[in-house]
XYZ file of C-alpha atoms in Angstrom:
524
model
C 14.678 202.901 126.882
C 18.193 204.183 126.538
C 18.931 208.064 125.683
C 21.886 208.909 124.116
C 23.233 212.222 125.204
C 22.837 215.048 123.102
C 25.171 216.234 120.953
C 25.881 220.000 121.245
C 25.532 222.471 117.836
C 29.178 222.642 117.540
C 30.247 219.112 117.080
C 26.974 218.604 114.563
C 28.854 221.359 112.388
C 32.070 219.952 113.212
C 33.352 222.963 115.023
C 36.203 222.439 117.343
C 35.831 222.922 120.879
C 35.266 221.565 124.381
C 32.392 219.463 124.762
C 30.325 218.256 127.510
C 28.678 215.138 127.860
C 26.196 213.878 130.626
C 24.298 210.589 130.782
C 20.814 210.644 131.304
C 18.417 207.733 132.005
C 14.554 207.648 131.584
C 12.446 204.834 132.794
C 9.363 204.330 131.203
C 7.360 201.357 132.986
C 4.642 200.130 130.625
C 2.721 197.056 130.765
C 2.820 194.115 128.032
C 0.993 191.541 127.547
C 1.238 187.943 129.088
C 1.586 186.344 125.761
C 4.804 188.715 124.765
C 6.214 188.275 128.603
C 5.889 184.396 127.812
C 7.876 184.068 124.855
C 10.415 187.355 125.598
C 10.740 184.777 128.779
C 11.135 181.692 126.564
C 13.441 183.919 123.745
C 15.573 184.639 126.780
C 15.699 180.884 128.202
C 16.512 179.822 124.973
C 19.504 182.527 124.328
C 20.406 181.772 127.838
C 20.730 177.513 127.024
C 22.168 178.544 123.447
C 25.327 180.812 125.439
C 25.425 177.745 127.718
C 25.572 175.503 124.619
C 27.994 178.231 122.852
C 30.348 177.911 125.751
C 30.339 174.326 126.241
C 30.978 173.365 122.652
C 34.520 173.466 122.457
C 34.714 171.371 125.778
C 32.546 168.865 124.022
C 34.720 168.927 120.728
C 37.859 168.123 122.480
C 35.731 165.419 124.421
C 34.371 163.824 121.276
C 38.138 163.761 119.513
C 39.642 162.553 122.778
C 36.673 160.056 122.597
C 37.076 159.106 118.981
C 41.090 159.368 119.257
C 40.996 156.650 122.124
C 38.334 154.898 120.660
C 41.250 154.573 117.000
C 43.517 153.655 119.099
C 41.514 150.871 120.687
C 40.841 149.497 117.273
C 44.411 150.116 116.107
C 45.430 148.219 119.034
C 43.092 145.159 119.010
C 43.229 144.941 115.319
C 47.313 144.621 115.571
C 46.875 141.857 118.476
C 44.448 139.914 116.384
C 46.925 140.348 113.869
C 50.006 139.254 115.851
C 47.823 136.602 117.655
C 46.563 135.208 114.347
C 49.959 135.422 112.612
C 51.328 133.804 115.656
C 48.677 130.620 115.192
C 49.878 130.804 111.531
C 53.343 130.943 112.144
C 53.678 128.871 114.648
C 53.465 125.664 112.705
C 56.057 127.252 110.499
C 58.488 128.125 112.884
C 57.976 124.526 114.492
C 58.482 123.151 111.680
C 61.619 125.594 110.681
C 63.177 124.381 114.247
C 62.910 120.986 113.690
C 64.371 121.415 110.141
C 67.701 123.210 111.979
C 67.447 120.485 114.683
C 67.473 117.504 111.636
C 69.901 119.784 109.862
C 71.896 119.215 113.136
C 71.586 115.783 113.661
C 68.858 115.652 116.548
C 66.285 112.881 114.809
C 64.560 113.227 118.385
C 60.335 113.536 118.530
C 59.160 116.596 117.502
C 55.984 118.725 118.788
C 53.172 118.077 116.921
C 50.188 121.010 116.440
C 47.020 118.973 117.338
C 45.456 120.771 114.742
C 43.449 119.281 111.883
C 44.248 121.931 108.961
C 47.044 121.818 106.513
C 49.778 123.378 108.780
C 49.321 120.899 111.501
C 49.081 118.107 109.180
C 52.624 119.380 107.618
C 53.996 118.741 110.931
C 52.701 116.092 111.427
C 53.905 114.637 108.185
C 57.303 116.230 109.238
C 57.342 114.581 112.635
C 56.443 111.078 110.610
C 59.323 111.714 108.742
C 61.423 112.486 111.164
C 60.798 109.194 112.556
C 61.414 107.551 109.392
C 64.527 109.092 109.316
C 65.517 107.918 112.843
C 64.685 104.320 112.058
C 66.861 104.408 108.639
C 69.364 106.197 111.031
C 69.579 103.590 113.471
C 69.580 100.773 111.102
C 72.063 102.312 108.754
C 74.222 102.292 112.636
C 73.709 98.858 113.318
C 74.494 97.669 110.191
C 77.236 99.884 110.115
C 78.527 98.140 113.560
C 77.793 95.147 112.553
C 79.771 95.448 109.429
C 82.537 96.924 112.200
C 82.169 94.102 113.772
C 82.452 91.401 110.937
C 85.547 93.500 109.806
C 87.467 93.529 113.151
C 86.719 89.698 113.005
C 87.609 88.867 110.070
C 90.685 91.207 110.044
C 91.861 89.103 113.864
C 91.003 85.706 111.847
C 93.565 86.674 108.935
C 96.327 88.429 111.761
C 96.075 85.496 113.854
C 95.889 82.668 110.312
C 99.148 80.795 109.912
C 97.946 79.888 106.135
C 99.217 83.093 104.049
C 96.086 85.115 102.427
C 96.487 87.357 99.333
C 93.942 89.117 97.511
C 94.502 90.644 94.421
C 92.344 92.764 91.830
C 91.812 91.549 88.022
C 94.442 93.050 87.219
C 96.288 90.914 89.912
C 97.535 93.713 91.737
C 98.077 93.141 95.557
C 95.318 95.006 97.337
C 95.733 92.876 101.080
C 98.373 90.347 102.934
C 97.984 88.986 106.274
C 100.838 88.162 108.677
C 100.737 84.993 107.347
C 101.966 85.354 103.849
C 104.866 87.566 105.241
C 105.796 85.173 107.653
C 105.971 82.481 104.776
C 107.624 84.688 102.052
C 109.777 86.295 104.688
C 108.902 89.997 103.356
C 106.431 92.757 104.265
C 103.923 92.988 102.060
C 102.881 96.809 103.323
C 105.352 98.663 101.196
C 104.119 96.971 97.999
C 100.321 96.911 98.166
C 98.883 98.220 94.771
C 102.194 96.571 92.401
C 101.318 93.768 90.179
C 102.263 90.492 91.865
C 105.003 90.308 89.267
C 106.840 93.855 90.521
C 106.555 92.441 94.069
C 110.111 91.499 95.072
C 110.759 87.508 94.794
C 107.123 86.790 93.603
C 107.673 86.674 89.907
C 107.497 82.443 90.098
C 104.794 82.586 92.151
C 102.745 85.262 90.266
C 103.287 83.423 87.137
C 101.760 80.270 88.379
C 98.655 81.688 89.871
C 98.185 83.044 87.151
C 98.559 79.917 84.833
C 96.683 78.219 87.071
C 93.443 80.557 86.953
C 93.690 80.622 83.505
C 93.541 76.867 83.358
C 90.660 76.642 85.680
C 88.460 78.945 83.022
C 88.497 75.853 80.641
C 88.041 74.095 83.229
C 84.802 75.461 84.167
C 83.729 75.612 81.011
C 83.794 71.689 81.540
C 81.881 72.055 84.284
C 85.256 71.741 86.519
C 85.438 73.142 90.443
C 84.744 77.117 91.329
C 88.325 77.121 92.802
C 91.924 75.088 92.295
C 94.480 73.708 94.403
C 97.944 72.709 93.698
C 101.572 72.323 95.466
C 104.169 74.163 93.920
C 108.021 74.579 94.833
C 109.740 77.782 94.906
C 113.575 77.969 94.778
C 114.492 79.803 97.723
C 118.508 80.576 96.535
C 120.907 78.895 98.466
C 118.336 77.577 100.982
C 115.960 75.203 100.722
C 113.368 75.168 98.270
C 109.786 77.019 99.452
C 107.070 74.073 99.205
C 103.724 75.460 98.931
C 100.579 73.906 99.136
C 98.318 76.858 97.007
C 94.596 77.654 96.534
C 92.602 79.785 94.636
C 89.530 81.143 93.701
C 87.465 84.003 92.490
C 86.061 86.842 94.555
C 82.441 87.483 93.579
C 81.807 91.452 91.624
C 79.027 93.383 92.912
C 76.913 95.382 90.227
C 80.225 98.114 89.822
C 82.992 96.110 91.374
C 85.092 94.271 89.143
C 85.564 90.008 90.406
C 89.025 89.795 92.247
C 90.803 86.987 93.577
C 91.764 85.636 96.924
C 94.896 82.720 97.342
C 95.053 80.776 100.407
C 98.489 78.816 100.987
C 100.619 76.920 103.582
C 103.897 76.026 103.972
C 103.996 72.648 103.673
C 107.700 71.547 104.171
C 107.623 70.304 107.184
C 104.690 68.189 106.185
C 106.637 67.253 103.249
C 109.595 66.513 105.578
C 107.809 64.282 107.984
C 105.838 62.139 104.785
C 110.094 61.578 103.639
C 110.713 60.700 106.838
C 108.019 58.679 106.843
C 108.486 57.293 103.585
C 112.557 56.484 104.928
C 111.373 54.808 107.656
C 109.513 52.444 105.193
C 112.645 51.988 103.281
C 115.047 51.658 106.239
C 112.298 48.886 107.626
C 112.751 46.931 104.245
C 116.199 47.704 103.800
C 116.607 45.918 107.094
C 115.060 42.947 106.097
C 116.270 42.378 103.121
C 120.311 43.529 103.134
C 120.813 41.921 106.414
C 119.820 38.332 105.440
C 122.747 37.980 102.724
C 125.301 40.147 104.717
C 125.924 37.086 107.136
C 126.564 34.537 104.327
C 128.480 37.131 102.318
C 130.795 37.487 105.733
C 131.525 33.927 106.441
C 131.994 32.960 102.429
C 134.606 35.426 102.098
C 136.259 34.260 105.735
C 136.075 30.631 104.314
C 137.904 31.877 100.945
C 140.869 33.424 102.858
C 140.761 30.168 105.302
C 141.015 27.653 102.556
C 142.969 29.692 99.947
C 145.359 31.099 102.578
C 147.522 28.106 102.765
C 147.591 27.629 99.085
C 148.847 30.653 97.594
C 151.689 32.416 98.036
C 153.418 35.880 97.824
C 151.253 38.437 96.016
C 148.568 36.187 95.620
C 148.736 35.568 99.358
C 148.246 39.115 100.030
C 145.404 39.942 97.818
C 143.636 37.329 99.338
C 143.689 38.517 102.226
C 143.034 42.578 101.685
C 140.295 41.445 99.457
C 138.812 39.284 102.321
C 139.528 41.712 104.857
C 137.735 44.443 102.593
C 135.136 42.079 102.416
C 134.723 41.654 105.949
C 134.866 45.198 107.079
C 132.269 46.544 104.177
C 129.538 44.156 105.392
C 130.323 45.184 108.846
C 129.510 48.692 107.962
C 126.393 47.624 106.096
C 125.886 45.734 109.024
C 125.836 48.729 111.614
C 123.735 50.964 108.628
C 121.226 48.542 108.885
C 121.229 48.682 112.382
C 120.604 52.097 112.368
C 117.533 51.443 109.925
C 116.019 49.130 112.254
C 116.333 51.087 114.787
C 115.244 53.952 113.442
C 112.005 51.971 111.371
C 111.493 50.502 114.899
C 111.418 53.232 117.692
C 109.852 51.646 120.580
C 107.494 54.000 121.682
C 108.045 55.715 124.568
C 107.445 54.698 128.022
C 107.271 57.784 129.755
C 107.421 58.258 133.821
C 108.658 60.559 136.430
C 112.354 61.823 136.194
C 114.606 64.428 136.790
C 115.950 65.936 133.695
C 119.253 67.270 135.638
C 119.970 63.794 137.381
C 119.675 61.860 133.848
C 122.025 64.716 132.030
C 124.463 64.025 134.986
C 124.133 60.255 134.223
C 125.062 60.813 130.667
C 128.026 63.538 131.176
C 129.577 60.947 133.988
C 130.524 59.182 130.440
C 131.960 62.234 129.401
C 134.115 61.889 132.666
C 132.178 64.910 134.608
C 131.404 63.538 137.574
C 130.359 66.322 139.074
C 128.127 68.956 136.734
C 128.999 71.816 139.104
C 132.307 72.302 138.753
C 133.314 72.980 135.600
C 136.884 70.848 134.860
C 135.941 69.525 131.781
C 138.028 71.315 128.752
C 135.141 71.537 126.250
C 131.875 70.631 127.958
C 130.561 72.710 129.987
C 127.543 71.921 132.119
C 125.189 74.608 133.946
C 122.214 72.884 135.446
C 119.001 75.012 136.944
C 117.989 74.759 140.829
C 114.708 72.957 141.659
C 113.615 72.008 138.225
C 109.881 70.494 138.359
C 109.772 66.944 137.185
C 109.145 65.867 133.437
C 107.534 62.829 131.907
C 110.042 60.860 129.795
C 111.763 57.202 128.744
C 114.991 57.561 130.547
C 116.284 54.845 128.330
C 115.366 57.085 125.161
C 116.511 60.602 126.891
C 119.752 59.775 127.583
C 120.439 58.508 124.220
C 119.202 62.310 122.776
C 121.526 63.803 125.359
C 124.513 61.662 124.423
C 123.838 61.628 120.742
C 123.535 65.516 120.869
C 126.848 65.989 122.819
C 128.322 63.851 120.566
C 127.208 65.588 117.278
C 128.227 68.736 119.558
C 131.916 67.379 119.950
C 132.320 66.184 116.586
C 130.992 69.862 115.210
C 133.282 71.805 117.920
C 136.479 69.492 117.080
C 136.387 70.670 112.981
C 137.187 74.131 114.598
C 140.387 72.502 115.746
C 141.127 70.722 112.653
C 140.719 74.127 110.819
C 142.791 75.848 113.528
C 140.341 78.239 114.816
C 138.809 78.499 118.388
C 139.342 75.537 120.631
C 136.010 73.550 121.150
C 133.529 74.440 123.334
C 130.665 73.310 124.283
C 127.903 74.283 126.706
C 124.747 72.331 128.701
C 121.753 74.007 130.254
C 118.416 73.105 131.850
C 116.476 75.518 133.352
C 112.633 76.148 134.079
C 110.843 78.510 131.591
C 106.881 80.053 130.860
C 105.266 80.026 128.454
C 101.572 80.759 127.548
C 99.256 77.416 126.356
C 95.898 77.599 123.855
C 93.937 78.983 126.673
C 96.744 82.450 127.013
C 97.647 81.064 131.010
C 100.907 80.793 132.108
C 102.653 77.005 132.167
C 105.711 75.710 133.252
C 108.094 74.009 131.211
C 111.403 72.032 131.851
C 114.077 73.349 128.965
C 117.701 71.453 127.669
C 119.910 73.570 125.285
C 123.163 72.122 123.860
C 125.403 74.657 121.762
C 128.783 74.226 120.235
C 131.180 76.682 118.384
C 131.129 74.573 115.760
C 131.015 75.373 111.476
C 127.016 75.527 112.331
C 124.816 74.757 109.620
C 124.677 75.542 105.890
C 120.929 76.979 105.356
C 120.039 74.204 102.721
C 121.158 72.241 105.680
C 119.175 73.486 108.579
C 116.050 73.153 107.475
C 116.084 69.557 106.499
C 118.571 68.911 109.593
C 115.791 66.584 111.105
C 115.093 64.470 107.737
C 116.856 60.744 107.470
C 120.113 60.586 105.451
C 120.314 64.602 105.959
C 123.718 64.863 107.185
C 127.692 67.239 106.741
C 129.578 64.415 108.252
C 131.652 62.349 105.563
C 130.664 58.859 106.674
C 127.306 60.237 108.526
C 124.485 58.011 108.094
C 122.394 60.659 108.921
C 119.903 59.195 111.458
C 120.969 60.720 114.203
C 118.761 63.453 114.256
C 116.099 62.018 112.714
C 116.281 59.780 115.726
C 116.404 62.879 118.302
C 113.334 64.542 116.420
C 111.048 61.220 116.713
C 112.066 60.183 120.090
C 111.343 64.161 121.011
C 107.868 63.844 119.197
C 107.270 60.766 121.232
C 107.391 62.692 124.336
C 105.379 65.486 123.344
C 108.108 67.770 123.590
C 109.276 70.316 120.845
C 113.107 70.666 119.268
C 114.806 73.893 117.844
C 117.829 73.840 115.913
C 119.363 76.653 115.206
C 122.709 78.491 113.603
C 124.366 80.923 116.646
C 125.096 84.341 115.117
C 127.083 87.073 116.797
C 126.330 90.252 114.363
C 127.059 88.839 110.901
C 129.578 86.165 112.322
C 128.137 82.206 112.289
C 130.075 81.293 115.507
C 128.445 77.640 115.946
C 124.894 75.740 116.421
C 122.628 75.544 119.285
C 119.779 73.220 119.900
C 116.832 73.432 122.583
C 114.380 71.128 123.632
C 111.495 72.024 125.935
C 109.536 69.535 127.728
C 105.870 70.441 128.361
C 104.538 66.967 130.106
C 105.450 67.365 133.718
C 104.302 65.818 136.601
């Protein structure tokens, strides 16, 4: 038991002074029972564990908020990558589908991924994918129609560039919307620069606009008599000073789709040299009867009036006497010159036809210009023709008979054309002869040889009414021309498969004579 010390007198009445303190102890041993030892024992184990517990509570505290902070973060952490991985299985059907819309948006129509997934999400890209394919297939037939169409243009644009007929399509209205080559070639104008005019504005197409459309008009009554779908006619169109434009014209109407108005599309040809060959034709039918029937009474006409002036010679006298005999003699010499005309219809009604073999076109021009008194085509002495003949010229197919009477009928028209220049006083005649081998390129586009004669003269040329209807009969500038001559050339050329050009030379603006070419294509 614990004794304080003892507190002296003077500090228990609060006097002030030194005081002294010693510590005393007394021990009192004393025995108590076993019961009180047992549970003072047990009251001390139990303060003992509840210091222990005392000090180890704060340890455990920050242990169970670690415990419980870790244990929040955990959950924080597995609840935000369920999150992410469940928004990532949501939105990754939407962000499939959001590439392939940028990828369509693009132009890529390629497969898409599908989600092999039976909810809504994979059956929306599914459905996507399905019509994404959809889209591909209208894709690639909308392309090959497109090409096709392409295709079906390009041709049909090379038919009407490469179509000698003339092709122009025009609106309702009838304004000009296309022309191929064609119709420029034949109306001698491009057709480019007016594209979109009325057909009356176009330059030189008034005639011709007002007959198409005459002749559409009269093809609605005639449909409403159950007439043809389309017309055809030949029309003529002056052409100035040259010869008139013969046309043979057709038409019809272009079929409107549900917006587009009908148009309508005219096909034509230039159809004077088929009208020139059907005169020539018909001429040769004339000059055949003409033959036969004028040269029958020539002969008795010929020998009466010879037997007038025989008998009545001797009987008359003076004036009498003499107009006897110019009457006779005019007599005579007009049935001779009916005589040779009709010569020159037979023989033009009856061209033998050709009998053509192996010759060479420079040794039967030298034949012919030995009349001519060039005996030798090389060196040039003559004073108007002059000859220049090509080296090693391959061998043609012709009637020598028939050739040299082109040749010499041609140099003849050439010297008769050359000498007006002289009777005009202007250049003295000249005239030049060439053969020479030349290319050019047959139906097939390969190269072929051909065997080529040109004849030119500095003559008056031709008038352009002229030229084009040089090669008709009875088409001629010469006063007492019978005009035959080259109708003759052009048949006898046609017999040998060859082709003739004839042609006005020009030298800037200045006519300065005519040229003609043949080209033979038959060789051996």
């Amino acid at each position: 038991m614990e004794r304080r010390p003892e507190e002296s007198p003077s500090s228990a009445f609060g006097l002030v002074g030194e005081t002294v303190r010693e510590e005393r102890y007394l021990q009192v041993l004393h025995p108590v029972p076993a019961v009180l030892a047992r549970n003072a024992d047990e009251v001390q184990r139990a303060y003992q564990e509840y210091q222990e517990k005392a000090l180890g509570r704060t340890g455990l505290r920050k242990m169970y908020i670690g415990t419980l902070t870790l244990t929040l973060f955990l959950a924080v952490f597995i609840a935000v990558m369920l999150a992410l991985l469940l928004g990532g299985q949501l939105a990754r059907p939407l962000l499939m589908l959001l590439q392939g819309t940028k990828e369509v948006a693009e132009g890529d129509l390629s497969p898409k991924r599908e989600l092999k997934s039976r909810d809504e999400l994979g059956m929306l890209t599914q459905q996507f994918n399905q019509m994404t394919r959809q889209l591909a297939e209208a894709r690639l037939a909308v392309e090959e129609n497109r090409t096709a169409l392409e295709q079906s243009k390009a041709y049909l644009e090379s038919v009407l560039q490469n179509l000698t007929a003339g092709v122009l399509v025009f609106d309702r209205r009838f304004v000009l919307i296309t022309a191929n080559p064609g119709a420029e070639r034949i109306f001698r104008q491009p057709f480019g620069a007016v594209l979109g005019l009325p057909v009356e504005q176009i330059p030189g197409m008034g005639p011709f606009g007002e007959i198409v459309r005459q002749a559409f008009s009269d093809q609605n009554t005639s449909e409403v008599l159950g007439g043809a779908e389309h017309w055809q006619k030949q029309i003529e169109l002056p052409q100035g000073e040259e010869q008139p434009l013969t046309l043979l014209v057709r038409g019809a109407r272009l079929p409107g789709g549900e917006r587009d108005e009908p148009g309508y599309v005219i096909v034509f040809d230039d159809i004077s040299d088929v009208i020139s060959a059907q005169r020539s034709v018909a001429w040769g039918e004339v000059a055949r009867r003409l033959a036969h029937e004028i040269k029958n009474p020539l002969t008795p006409i010929q020998l009466s009036a010879e037997r007038l002036q025989m008998k009545l010679s001797p009987k008359l006298e003076g004036t009498d006497a003499d107009v006897l005999k110019r009457g006779a003699a005019t007599i005579v010499n007009q049935v001779a010159a009916m005589k040779r005309m009709v010569d020159d219809f037979r023989d033009y009604a009856r061209t033998p036809p050709a009998m053509l073999q192996s010759l060479q076109l420079n040794s039967l021009v030298a034949e012919v210009l030995h009349l001519y008194g060039i005996d030798d085509p090389a060196v040039h002495e003559h004073p108007v023709i002059h000859p220049t003949l090509g080296t090693a010229l391959p061998e043609i197919k012709g009637d020598p008979t028939q050739l040299r009477q082109v040749i010499h009928n041609l140099l003849q028209n050439a010297q008769d054309a050359a000498a007006e220049n002289v009777a005009a006083g202007r250049a003295a005649p000249h005239i030049t002869l060439n053969t020479e081998t030349v290319e050019y390129k047959d139906s097939a586009g390969e190269n072929r040889q051909a065997v080529k004669l040109t004849i030119a003269d500095n003559g008056p040329g031709f008038a352009p009414r002229i030229l084009s209807r040089a090669f008709e009969p009875y088409v001629t500038t010469k006063a007492k021309g019978t005009g035959l001559g080259l109708a003759m050339v052009k048949k006898i050329i046609d017999e040998h498969g060859a082709r003739i050009e004839l042609r006005n030379r020009m030298e800037g603006a200045e006519l300065v004579g005519a040229q003609i070419s043949i080209l033979f294509v038959k060789l051996t």
